[in-house]
XYZ file of C-alpha atoms in Angstrom:
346
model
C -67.155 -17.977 74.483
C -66.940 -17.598 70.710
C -65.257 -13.839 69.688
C -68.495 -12.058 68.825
C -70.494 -12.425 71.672
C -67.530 -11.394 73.777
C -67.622 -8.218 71.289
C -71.251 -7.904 71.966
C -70.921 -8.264 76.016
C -68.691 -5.471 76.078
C -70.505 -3.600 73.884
C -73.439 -3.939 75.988
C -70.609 -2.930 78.972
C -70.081 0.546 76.902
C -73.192 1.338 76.696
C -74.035 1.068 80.212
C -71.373 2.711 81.265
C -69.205 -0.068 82.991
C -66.800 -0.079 80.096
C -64.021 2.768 79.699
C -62.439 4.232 77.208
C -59.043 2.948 76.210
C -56.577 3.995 79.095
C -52.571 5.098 78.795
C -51.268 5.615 82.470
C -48.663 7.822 82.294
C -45.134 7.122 82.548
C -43.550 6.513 85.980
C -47.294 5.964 87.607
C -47.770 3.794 90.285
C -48.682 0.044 89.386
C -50.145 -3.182 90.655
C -48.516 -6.390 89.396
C -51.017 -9.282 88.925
C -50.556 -12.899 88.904
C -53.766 -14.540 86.436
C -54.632 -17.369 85.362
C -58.163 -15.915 84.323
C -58.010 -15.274 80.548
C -61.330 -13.388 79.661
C -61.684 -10.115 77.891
C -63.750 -8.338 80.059
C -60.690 -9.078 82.948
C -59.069 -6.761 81.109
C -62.058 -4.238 81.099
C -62.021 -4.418 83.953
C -58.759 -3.661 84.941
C -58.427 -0.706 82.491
C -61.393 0.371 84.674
C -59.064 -0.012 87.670
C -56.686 2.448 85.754
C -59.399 4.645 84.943
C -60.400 5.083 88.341
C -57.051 5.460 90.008
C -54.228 5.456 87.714
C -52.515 2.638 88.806
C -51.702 0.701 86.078
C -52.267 -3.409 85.909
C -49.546 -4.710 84.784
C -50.457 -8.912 83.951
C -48.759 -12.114 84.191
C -50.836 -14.945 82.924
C -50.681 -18.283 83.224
C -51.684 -21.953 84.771
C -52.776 -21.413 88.143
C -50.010 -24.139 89.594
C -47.319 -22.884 87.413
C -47.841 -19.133 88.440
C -47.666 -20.472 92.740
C -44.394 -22.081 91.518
C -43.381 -19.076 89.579
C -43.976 -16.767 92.864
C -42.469 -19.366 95.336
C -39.023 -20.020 92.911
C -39.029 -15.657 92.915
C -39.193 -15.402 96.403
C -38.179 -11.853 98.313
C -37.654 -10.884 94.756
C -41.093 -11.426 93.265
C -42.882 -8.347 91.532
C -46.196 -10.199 91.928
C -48.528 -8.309 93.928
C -51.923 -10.159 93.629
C -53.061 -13.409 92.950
C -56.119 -14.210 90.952
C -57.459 -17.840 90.245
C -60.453 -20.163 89.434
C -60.879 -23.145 92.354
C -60.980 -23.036 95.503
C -58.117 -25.849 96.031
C -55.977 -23.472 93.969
C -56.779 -20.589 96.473
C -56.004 -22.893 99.146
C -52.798 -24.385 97.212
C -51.620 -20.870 97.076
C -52.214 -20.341 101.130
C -50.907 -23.678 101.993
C -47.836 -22.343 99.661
C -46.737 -19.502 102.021
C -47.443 -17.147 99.487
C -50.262 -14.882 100.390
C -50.549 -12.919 103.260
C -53.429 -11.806 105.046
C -55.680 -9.270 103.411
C -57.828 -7.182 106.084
C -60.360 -4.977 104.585
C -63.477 -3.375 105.824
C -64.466 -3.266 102.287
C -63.957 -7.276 101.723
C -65.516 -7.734 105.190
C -68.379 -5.986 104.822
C -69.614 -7.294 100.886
C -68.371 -10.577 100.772
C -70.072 -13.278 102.602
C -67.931 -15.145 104.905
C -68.573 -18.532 103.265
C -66.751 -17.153 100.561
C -63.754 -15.925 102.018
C -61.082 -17.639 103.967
C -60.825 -17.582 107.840
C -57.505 -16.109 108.032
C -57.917 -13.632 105.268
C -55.612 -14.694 102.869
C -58.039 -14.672 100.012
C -61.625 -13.627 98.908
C -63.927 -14.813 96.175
C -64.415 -12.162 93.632
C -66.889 -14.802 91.334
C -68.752 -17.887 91.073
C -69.823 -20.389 88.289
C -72.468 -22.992 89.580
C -71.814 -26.785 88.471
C -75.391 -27.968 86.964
C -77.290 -30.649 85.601
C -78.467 -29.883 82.118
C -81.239 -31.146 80.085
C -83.831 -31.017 77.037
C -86.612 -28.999 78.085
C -88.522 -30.998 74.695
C -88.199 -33.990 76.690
C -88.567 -32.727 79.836
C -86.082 -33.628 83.019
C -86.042 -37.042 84.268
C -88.064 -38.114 86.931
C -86.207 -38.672 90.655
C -83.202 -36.376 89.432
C -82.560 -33.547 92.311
C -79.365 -34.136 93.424
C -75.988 -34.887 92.062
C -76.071 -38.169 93.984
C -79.005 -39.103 91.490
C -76.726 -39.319 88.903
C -75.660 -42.331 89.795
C -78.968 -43.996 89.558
C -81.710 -44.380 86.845
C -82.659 -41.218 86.599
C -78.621 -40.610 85.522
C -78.930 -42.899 82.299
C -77.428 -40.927 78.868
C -74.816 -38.417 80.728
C -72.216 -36.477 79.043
C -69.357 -34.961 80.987
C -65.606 -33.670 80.601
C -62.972 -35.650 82.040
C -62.529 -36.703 85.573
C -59.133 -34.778 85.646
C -60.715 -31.220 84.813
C -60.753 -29.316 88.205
C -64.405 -28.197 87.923
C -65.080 -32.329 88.251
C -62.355 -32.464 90.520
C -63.976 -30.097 92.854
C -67.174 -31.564 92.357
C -65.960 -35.155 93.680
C -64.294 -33.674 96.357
C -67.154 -31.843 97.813
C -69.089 -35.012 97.666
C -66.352 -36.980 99.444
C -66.521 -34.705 102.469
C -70.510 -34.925 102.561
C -70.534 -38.852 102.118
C -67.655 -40.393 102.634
C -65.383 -42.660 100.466
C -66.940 -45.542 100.118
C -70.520 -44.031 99.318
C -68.492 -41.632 96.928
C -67.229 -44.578 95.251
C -70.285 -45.968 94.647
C -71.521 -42.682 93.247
C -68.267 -42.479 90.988
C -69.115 -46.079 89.605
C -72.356 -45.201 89.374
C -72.040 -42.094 86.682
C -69.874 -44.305 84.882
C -72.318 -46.848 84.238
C -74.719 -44.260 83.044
C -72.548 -42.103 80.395
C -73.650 -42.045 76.944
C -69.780 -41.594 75.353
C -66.343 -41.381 77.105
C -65.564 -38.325 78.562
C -64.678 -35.729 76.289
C -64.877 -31.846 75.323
C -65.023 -29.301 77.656
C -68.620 -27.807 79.176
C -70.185 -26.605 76.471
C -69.607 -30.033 74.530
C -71.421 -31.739 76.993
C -74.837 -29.679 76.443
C -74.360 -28.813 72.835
C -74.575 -33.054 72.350
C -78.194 -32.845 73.896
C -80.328 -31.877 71.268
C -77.739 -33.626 68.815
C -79.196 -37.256 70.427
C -75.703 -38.081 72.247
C -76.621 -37.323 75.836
C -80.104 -37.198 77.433
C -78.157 -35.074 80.639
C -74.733 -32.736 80.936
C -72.717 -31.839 83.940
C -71.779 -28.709 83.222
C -70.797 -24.459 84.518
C -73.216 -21.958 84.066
C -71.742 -19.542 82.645
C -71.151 -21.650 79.540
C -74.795 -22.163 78.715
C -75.320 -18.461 79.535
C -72.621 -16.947 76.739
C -75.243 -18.622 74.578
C -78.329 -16.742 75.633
C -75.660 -13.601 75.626
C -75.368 -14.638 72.049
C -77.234 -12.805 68.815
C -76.597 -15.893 67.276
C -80.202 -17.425 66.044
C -78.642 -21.192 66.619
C -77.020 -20.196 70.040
C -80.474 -18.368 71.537
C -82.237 -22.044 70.422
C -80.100 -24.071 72.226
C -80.210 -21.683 75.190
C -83.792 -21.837 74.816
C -83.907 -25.507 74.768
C -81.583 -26.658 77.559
C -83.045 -26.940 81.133
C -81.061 -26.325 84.118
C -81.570 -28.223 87.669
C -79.536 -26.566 90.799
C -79.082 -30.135 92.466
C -79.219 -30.673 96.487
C -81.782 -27.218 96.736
C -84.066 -29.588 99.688
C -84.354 -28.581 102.963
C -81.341 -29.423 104.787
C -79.287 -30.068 102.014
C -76.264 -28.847 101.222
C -76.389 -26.983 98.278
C -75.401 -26.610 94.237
C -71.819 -26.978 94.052
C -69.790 -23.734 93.312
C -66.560 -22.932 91.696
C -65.091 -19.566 92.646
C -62.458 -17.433 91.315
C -60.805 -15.752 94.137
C -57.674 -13.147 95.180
C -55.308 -12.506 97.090
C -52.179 -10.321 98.578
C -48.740 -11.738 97.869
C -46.795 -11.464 100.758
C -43.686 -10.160 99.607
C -46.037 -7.659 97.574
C -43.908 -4.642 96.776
C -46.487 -2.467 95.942
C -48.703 -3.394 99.083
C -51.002 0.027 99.307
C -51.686 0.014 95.151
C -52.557 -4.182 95.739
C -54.870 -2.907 98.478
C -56.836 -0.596 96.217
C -57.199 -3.168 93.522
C -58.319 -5.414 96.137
C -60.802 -3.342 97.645
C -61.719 -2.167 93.640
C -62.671 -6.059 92.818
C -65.425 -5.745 95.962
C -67.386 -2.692 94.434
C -70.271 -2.114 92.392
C -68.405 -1.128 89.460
C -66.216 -4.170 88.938
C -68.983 -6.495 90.400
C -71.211 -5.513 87.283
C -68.528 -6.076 85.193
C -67.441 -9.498 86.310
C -71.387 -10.661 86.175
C -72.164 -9.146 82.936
C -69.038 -9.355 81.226
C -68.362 -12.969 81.544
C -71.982 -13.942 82.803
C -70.610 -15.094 86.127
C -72.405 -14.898 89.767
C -70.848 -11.734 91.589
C -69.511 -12.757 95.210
C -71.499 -9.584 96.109
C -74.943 -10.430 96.953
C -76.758 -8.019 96.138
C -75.041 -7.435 92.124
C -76.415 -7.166 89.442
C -76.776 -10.666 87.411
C -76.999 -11.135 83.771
C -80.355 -11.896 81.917
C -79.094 -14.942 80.644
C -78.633 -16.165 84.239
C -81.530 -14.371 85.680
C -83.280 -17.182 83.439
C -82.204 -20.029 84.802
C -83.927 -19.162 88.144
C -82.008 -19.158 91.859
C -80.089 -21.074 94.028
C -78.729 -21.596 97.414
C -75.234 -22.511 96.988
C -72.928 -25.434 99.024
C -70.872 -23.376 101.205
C -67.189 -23.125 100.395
C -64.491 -25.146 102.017
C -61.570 -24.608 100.055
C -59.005 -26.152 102.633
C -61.395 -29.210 102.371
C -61.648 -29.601 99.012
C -57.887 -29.006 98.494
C -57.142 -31.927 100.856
C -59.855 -33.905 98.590
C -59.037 -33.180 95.583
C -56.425 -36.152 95.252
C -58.111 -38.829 96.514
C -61.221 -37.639 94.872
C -59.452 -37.874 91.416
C -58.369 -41.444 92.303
C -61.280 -42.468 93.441
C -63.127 -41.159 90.184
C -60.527 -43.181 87.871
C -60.619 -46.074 89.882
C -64.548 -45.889 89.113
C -64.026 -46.036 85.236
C -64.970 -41.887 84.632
C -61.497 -41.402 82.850
Protein backbone atom coordinates (compact mmCIF):
# COMPACT_ATOMS: atom_id res chain seq x y z
CA UNK A 1 0.00 0.00 0.00
CA UNK A 2 1.37 3.25 -1.41
CA UNK A 3 2.13 6.02 1.71
CA UNK A 4 -0.99 8.14 1.28
CA UNK A 5 -3.64 5.87 1.49
CA UNK A 6 -2.01 4.38 4.55
CA UNK A 7 -2.17 8.23 5.77
CA UNK A 8 -5.73 8.31 4.77
CA UNK A 9 -6.71 4.77 6.56
CA UNK A 10 -5.55 6.05 9.69
CA UNK A 11 -6.97 9.12 9.30
CA UNK A 12 -10.21 7.58 8.78
CA UNK A 13 -8.99 5.39 12.19
CA UNK A 14 -8.83 8.99 14.10
CA UNK A 15 -11.77 9.99 13.27
CA UNK A 16 -13.64 7.09 14.37
CA UNK A 17 -12.10 6.85 17.28
CA UNK A 18 -9.94 3.59 16.90
CA UNK A 19 -6.80 5.64 16.55
CA UNK A 20 -5.01 7.24 19.75
CA UNK A 21 -3.17 9.90 20.37
CA UNK A 22 0.58 9.56 20.37
CA UNK A 23 1.49 7.51 23.61
CA UNK A 24 4.86 7.89 26.04
CA UNK A 25 4.62 5.05 28.74
CA UNK A 26 6.36 6.13 31.47
CA UNK A 27 9.64 5.09 32.58
CA UNK A 28 10.06 1.76 34.42
CA UNK A 29 6.32 0.59 33.16
CA UNK A 30 5.61 -2.76 32.56
CA UNK A 31 6.19 -4.07 28.87
CA UNK A 32 5.39 -6.76 26.36
CA UNK A 33 8.21 -7.77 24.01
CA UNK A 34 6.97 -8.74 20.49
CA UNK A 35 8.44 -10.84 17.90
CA UNK A 36 6.89 -9.38 14.09
CA UNK A 37 7.31 -10.02 11.03
CA UNK A 38 4.08 -7.91 10.13
CA UNK A 39 5.32 -4.50 8.90
CA UNK A 40 2.11 -2.30 8.49
CA UNK A 41 1.44 1.06 10.01
CA UNK A 42 -1.66 0.57 11.51
CA UNK A 43 0.30 -2.58 13.64
CA UNK A 44 1.71 0.04 15.24
CA UNK A 45 -1.70 1.86 15.88
CA UNK A 46 -2.58 -0.56 17.11
CA UNK A 47 -0.22 -1.34 19.57
CA UNK A 48 0.05 2.30 20.82
CA UNK A 49 -3.66 1.51 21.40
CA UNK A 50 -2.49 -1.42 23.54
CA UNK A 51 -0.42 1.24 25.54
CA UNK A 52 -3.21 3.49 25.67
CA UNK A 53 -5.39 1.11 27.19
CA UNK A 54 -3.08 -0.44 29.71
CA UNK A 55 0.23 1.07 29.83
CA UNK A 56 2.21 -1.64 28.93
CA UNK A 57 4.43 -0.63 26.50
CA UNK A 58 5.18 -2.78 23.02
CA UNK A 59 8.37 -2.95 22.66
CA UNK A 60 9.06 -4.56 18.65
CA UNK A 61 11.43 -6.79 17.04
CA UNK A 62 10.83 -7.13 13.37
CA UNK A 63 11.83 -9.30 11.02
CA UNK A 64 11.48 -12.53 8.51
CA UNK A 65 9.19 -14.82 10.05
CA UNK A 66 11.96 -17.90 9.84
CA UNK A 67 14.75 -15.74 10.93
CA UNK A 68 12.84 -14.37 14.07
CA UNK A 69 11.92 -18.64 15.16
CA UNK A 70 15.73 -18.98 14.75
CA UNK A 71 16.42 -15.81 16.57
CA UNK A 72 14.10 -17.08 19.65
CA UNK A 73 15.36 -20.76 19.48
CA UNK A 74 19.46 -19.59 19.31
CA UNK A 75 18.18 -17.10 22.66
CA UNK A 76 16.77 -19.76 24.44
CA UNK A 77 15.99 -19.41 28.51
CA UNK A 78 17.39 -16.03 27.79
CA UNK A 79 14.99 -14.71 25.18
CA UNK A 80 13.08 -11.32 25.95
CA UNK A 81 10.52 -12.29 23.29
CA UNK A 82 7.21 -12.55 24.68
CA UNK A 83 4.81 -12.94 21.66
CA UNK A 84 4.97 -14.11 18.35
CA UNK A 85 3.15 -12.57 15.47
CA UNK A 86 3.25 -13.90 11.77
CA UNK A 87 1.53 -14.20 8.32
CA UNK A 88 1.02 -18.23 7.23
CA UNK A 89 -0.18 -20.70 8.77
CA UNK A 90 3.02 -23.09 8.09
CA UNK A 91 4.94 -20.33 9.86
CA UNK A 92 2.53 -20.61 12.92
CA UNK A 93 2.98 -24.19 12.75
CA UNK A 94 6.94 -23.87 12.07
CA UNK A 95 7.02 -21.90 15.21
CA UNK A 96 4.95 -24.81 17.29
CA UNK A 97 6.80 -27.58 15.70
CA UNK A 98 9.95 -25.30 16.94
CA UNK A 99 9.30 -25.73 20.71
CA UNK A 100 8.85 -22.24 21.01
CA UNK A 101 5.36 -21.33 21.96
CA UNK A 102 3.56 -22.50 24.71
CA UNK A 103 0.05 -22.96 25.17
CA UNK A 104 -2.14 -19.90 25.37
CA UNK A 105 -5.58 -20.61 27.32
CA UNK A 106 -7.97 -17.82 27.20
CA UNK A 107 -11.65 -17.53 27.68
CA UNK A 108 -11.36 -14.47 25.66
CA UNK A 109 -9.55 -16.37 22.53
CA UNK A 110 -11.99 -19.25 23.16
CA UNK A 111 -14.93 -17.60 23.09
CA UNK A 112 -14.31 -15.00 19.68
CA UNK A 113 -12.21 -16.94 17.65
CA UNK A 114 -13.57 -19.76 15.71
CA UNK A 115 -11.89 -22.96 16.29
CA UNK A 116 -10.92 -23.49 12.64
CA UNK A 117 -8.77 -20.73 13.20
CA UNK A 118 -6.95 -21.58 16.12
CA UNK A 119 -4.73 -24.47 16.89
CA UNK A 120 -5.83 -27.61 18.88
CA UNK A 121 -3.36 -27.34 21.53
CA UNK A 122 -3.51 -23.63 21.94
CA UNK A 123 -0.32 -22.57 20.98
CA UNK A 124 -1.52 -19.94 18.59
CA UNK A 125 -4.65 -18.01 17.33
CA UNK A 126 -5.43 -16.18 14.13
CA UNK A 127 -5.77 -12.55 14.74
CA UNK A 128 -6.43 -11.89 10.56
CA UNK A 129 -7.11 -13.21 7.26
CA UNK A 130 -6.39 -12.25 3.56
CA UNK A 131 -8.44 -14.46 1.04
CA UNK A 132 -6.38 -15.81 -2.12
CA UNK A 133 -8.71 -14.82 -5.28
CA UNK A 134 -9.17 -15.01 -8.81
CA UNK A 135 -9.25 -11.60 -10.38
CA UNK A 136 -10.67 -10.33 -13.51
CA UNK A 137 -11.99 -7.47 -15.98
CA UNK A 138 -15.42 -6.82 -15.13
CA UNK A 139 -15.39 -4.98 -19.09
CA UNK A 140 -14.91 -8.35 -20.30
CA UNK A 141 -16.68 -10.13 -18.00
CA UNK A 142 -15.28 -13.53 -16.11
CA UNK A 143 -14.68 -16.50 -18.11
CA UNK A 144 -17.08 -19.03 -18.54
CA UNK A 145 -16.53 -22.60 -16.40
CA UNK A 146 -14.09 -20.66 -13.93
CA UNK A 147 -15.32 -21.46 -10.11
CA UNK A 148 -12.68 -23.09 -8.66
CA UNK A 149 -8.98 -22.84 -8.43
CA UNK A 150 -8.75 -26.26 -10.07
CA UNK A 151 -10.25 -24.41 -13.23
CA UNK A 152 -7.27 -22.72 -13.64
CA UNK A 153 -5.74 -25.29 -15.07
CA UNK A 154 -8.14 -25.64 -17.89
CA UNK A 155 -9.55 -23.32 -20.65
CA UNK A 156 -11.23 -21.20 -18.75
CA UNK A 157 -7.43 -20.48 -17.06
CA UNK A 158 -5.95 -19.13 -20.48
CA UNK A 159 -4.01 -15.41 -19.95
CA UNK A 160 -3.03 -15.81 -16.01
CA UNK A 161 -0.70 -13.65 -14.21
CA UNK A 162 0.75 -14.71 -10.89
CA UNK A 163 3.86 -14.13 -8.46
CA UNK A 164 6.30 -16.75 -8.17
CA UNK A 165 5.80 -20.27 -7.10
CA UNK A 166 8.25 -19.65 -4.13
CA UNK A 167 6.08 -16.75 -2.48
CA UNK A 168 4.34 -18.40 0.58
CA UNK A 169 0.84 -17.08 -0.27
CA UNK A 170 1.33 -19.63 -3.57
CA UNK A 171 3.03 -21.88 -1.43
CA UNK A 172 0.10 -22.22 0.80
CA UNK A 173 -2.16 -22.26 -1.94
CA UNK A 174 -0.48 -25.54 -3.54
CA UNK A 175 -0.34 -27.07 -0.42
CA UNK A 176 -3.93 -26.85 0.45
CA UNK A 177 -4.68 -28.30 -2.89
CA UNK A 178 -2.27 -31.21 -2.37
CA UNK A 179 -4.12 -32.34 0.74
CA UNK A 180 -7.65 -32.05 -1.11
CA UNK A 181 -6.38 -33.93 -4.34
CA UNK A 182 -3.53 -35.59 -4.04
CA UNK A 183 -0.10 -35.41 -5.83
CA UNK A 184 -0.54 -36.58 -8.87
CA UNK A 185 -3.90 -34.62 -9.64
CA UNK A 186 -1.97 -31.56 -8.06
CA UNK A 187 0.58 -32.04 -10.57
CA UNK A 188 -1.54 -31.97 -13.24
CA UNK A 189 -3.12 -28.80 -11.92
CA UNK A 190 0.50 -27.26 -11.43
CA UNK A 191 1.26 -28.09 -15.22
CA UNK A 192 -1.81 -27.00 -16.05
CA UNK A 193 -1.51 -23.08 -14.81
CA UNK A 194 1.68 -23.15 -16.43
CA UNK A 195 0.45 -23.78 -19.74
CA UNK A 196 -2.04 -21.04 -19.35
CA UNK A 197 0.18 -17.92 -18.02
CA UNK A 198 0.35 -14.95 -20.09
CA UNK A 199 4.22 -13.88 -18.84
CA UNK A 200 6.64 -15.61 -16.36
CA UNK A 201 5.95 -15.14 -12.99
CA UNK A 202 6.76 -11.92 -11.69
CA UNK A 203 5.78 -8.89 -9.26
CA UNK A 204 4.12 -9.31 -6.26
CA UNK A 205 -0.05 -9.25 -5.94
CA UNK A 206 -0.88 -6.17 -6.98
CA UNK A 207 1.30 -6.63 -10.28
CA UNK A 208 -0.67 -9.38 -11.20
CA UNK A 209 -4.13 -7.33 -11.36
CA UNK A 210 -2.73 -3.97 -12.20
CA UNK A 211 -1.52 -5.97 -15.78
CA UNK A 212 -5.34 -6.66 -16.44
CA UNK A 213 -6.64 -3.71 -17.87
CA UNK A 214 -2.98 -3.04 -19.26
CA UNK A 215 -3.77 -6.25 -21.91
CA UNK A 216 -1.03 -8.62 -20.17
CA UNK A 217 -3.30 -10.99 -18.28
CA UNK A 218 -6.99 -11.78 -18.92
CA UNK A 219 -6.96 -13.41 -14.93
CA UNK A 220 -4.68 -12.74 -11.52
CA UNK A 221 -4.17 -14.91 -8.54
CA UNK A 222 -3.99 -12.65 -6.07
CA UNK A 223 -4.79 -11.40 -1.77
CA UNK A 224 -7.53 -9.30 -1.11
CA UNK A 225 -6.43 -6.95 0.70
CA UNK A 226 -4.23 -5.71 -2.14
CA UNK A 227 -7.06 -4.88 -4.49
CA UNK A 228 -8.88 -3.37 -1.49
CA UNK A 229 -5.95 -0.57 -0.49
CA UNK A 230 -7.07 0.55 -3.93
CA UNK A 231 -10.74 1.15 -3.32
CA UNK A 232 -9.26 2.63 0.24
CA UNK A 233 -7.48 4.90 -2.13
CA UNK A 234 -8.58 8.80 -3.07
CA UNK A 235 -6.59 8.20 -5.89
CA UNK A 236 -8.94 8.77 -9.21
CA UNK A 237 -6.65 5.96 -11.15
CA UNK A 238 -6.66 3.55 -8.06
CA UNK A 239 -10.79 3.81 -7.44
CA UNK A 240 -10.91 2.83 -11.55
CA UNK A 241 -9.03 -0.05 -11.32
CA UNK A 242 -10.83 -1.08 -8.13
CA UNK A 243 -13.86 -0.42 -9.97
CA UNK A 244 -12.88 -2.47 -12.86
CA UNK A 245 -11.42 -5.68 -11.41
CA UNK A 246 -13.87 -8.56 -10.56
CA UNK A 247 -13.29 -10.87 -7.82
CA UNK A 248 -14.40 -14.77 -7.81
CA UNK A 249 -14.14 -16.61 -4.17
CA UNK A 250 -13.26 -20.06 -5.92
CA UNK A 251 -14.60 -23.62 -4.48
CA UNK A 252 -17.98 -21.53 -2.82
CA UNK A 253 -20.34 -24.99 -4.22
CA UNK A 254 -22.01 -27.04 -2.01
CA UNK A 255 -19.69 -29.37 -0.49
CA UNK A 256 -16.72 -27.74 -1.42
CA UNK A 257 -14.10 -26.78 0.44
CA UNK A 258 -13.75 -23.31 0.42
CA UNK A 259 -11.60 -19.94 -0.79
CA UNK A 260 -8.23 -20.44 0.38
CA UNK A 261 -7.10 -18.24 3.40
CA UNK A 262 -3.90 -16.87 4.63
CA UNK A 263 -3.89 -15.90 8.30
CA UNK A 264 -1.70 -13.92 10.44
CA UNK A 265 -1.67 -15.45 13.78
CA UNK A 266 0.01 -15.20 17.63
CA UNK A 267 1.29 -16.67 20.04
CA UNK A 268 2.94 -17.02 23.78
CA UNK A 269 6.67 -17.68 23.83
CA UNK A 270 7.34 -20.10 26.25
CA UNK A 271 10.14 -18.81 28.05
CA UNK A 272 8.00 -15.44 27.99
CA UNK A 273 9.30 -13.33 30.84
CA UNK A 274 6.65 -11.09 31.00
CA UNK A 275 3.86 -13.89 30.83
CA UNK A 276 0.74 -11.84 32.57
CA UNK A 277 1.55 -8.39 30.29
CA UNK A 278 1.79 -11.16 26.97
CA UNK A 279 -1.59 -12.36 28.26
CA UNK A 280 -3.24 -8.97 28.11
CA UNK A 281 -1.90 -8.21 24.70
CA UNK A 282 -3.14 -11.47 23.73
CA UNK A 283 -6.48 -11.20 24.97
CA UNK A 284 -6.27 -7.17 23.57
CA UNK A 285 -5.71 -8.61 19.79
CA UNK A 286 -9.34 -10.64 20.34
CA UNK A 287 -11.46 -7.41 21.11
CA UNK A 288 -13.51 -5.07 19.34
CA UNK A 289 -11.13 -2.36 19.50
CA UNK A 290 -8.11 -3.95 17.87
CA UNK A 291 -10.40 -6.12 15.58
CA UNK A 292 -11.62 -2.75 13.90
CA UNK A 293 -8.34 -1.71 13.63
CA UNK A 294 -6.76 -4.71 12.00
CA UNK A 295 -9.90 -4.78 9.35
CA UNK A 296 -9.93 -1.19 8.63
CA UNK A 297 -6.49 -0.31 9.01
CA UNK A 298 -4.94 -2.72 6.68
CA UNK A 299 -8.33 -3.84 4.97
CA UNK A 300 -7.90 -7.37 6.26
CA UNK A 301 -10.80 -9.99 7.36
CA UNK A 302 -10.95 -9.85 11.33
CA UNK A 303 -10.69 -13.54 12.84
CA UNK A 304 -13.70 -12.21 14.84
CA UNK A 305 -16.82 -12.95 13.11
CA UNK A 306 -18.87 -10.69 13.79
CA UNK A 307 -16.13 -7.31 13.07
CA UNK A 308 -16.52 -4.81 11.41
CA UNK A 309 -15.14 -5.12 7.61
CA UNK A 310 -13.96 -2.41 5.42
CA UNK A 311 -16.10 -0.92 2.51
CA UNK A 312 -13.66 -1.79 0.11
CA UNK A 313 -14.11 -5.46 1.08
CA UNK A 314 -17.72 -5.24 1.89
CA UNK A 315 -17.70 -4.82 -2.08
CA UNK A 316 -16.38 -7.68 -3.15
CA UNK A 317 -19.31 -9.69 -1.64
CA UNK A 318 -18.86 -12.93 0.95
CA UNK A 319 -17.33 -16.03 1.34
CA UNK A 320 -17.12 -19.24 3.13
CA UNK A 321 -13.58 -19.85 3.73
CA UNK A 322 -11.36 -23.46 3.45
CA UNK A 323 -10.87 -24.30 6.95
CA UNK A 324 -7.37 -23.96 8.35
CA UNK A 325 -4.93 -26.76 8.73
CA UNK A 326 -1.80 -25.22 9.47
CA UNK A 327 0.06 -28.51 10.62
CA UNK A 328 -1.10 -29.75 7.12
CA UNK A 329 -0.06 -27.22 5.11
CA UNK A 330 3.30 -26.93 6.94
CA UNK A 331 4.01 -30.60 6.14
CA UNK A 332 2.93 -29.56 2.38
CA UNK A 333 4.48 -26.81 1.86
CA UNK A 334 7.79 -28.56 0.55
CA UNK A 335 6.63 -30.91 -1.63
CA UNK A 336 4.07 -28.51 -2.84
CA UNK A 337 6.90 -26.06 -3.90
CA UNK A 338 8.60 -28.96 -5.75
CA UNK A 339 5.91 -30.10 -7.25
CA UNK A 340 4.99 -26.49 -8.59
CA UNK A 341 8.69 -26.09 -10.12
CA UNK A 342 8.76 -29.36 -11.42
CA UNK A 343 5.46 -28.15 -13.34
CA UNK A 344 7.29 -25.15 -15.07
CA UNK A 345 5.44 -22.17 -12.58
CA UNK A 346 9.02 -20.88 -11.56
Amino acid sequence: MTARPKRRILGLLAAIGLLPAAVVAPAGAEEVNLYSSRHYDSDRALYEAFTKETGIRVRLIEGDADQLIERIRSEGANSPADVFITVDAARLARAAGAGILQPFKSEAVEKRIPQALRSTDGSWFAISQRARVIMYDKEKGAPQGLARYEDLAGPAGAGLCVRSSNHPYNISLAASILAADGPERTEAWAKGVAANLARPPQGGDRDQFRAIPAGQCTLALANTYYLAAFGASQKPDDQALFKRIGVIFPNQGEGDRGTHVNISGAGLVKTAPNKAQAARFLDFLTGDHAQAMLALGNMEYPAVPDAPLHPALEAMGRFRAEPVDADKTNANAAPALQLLQRAGWR
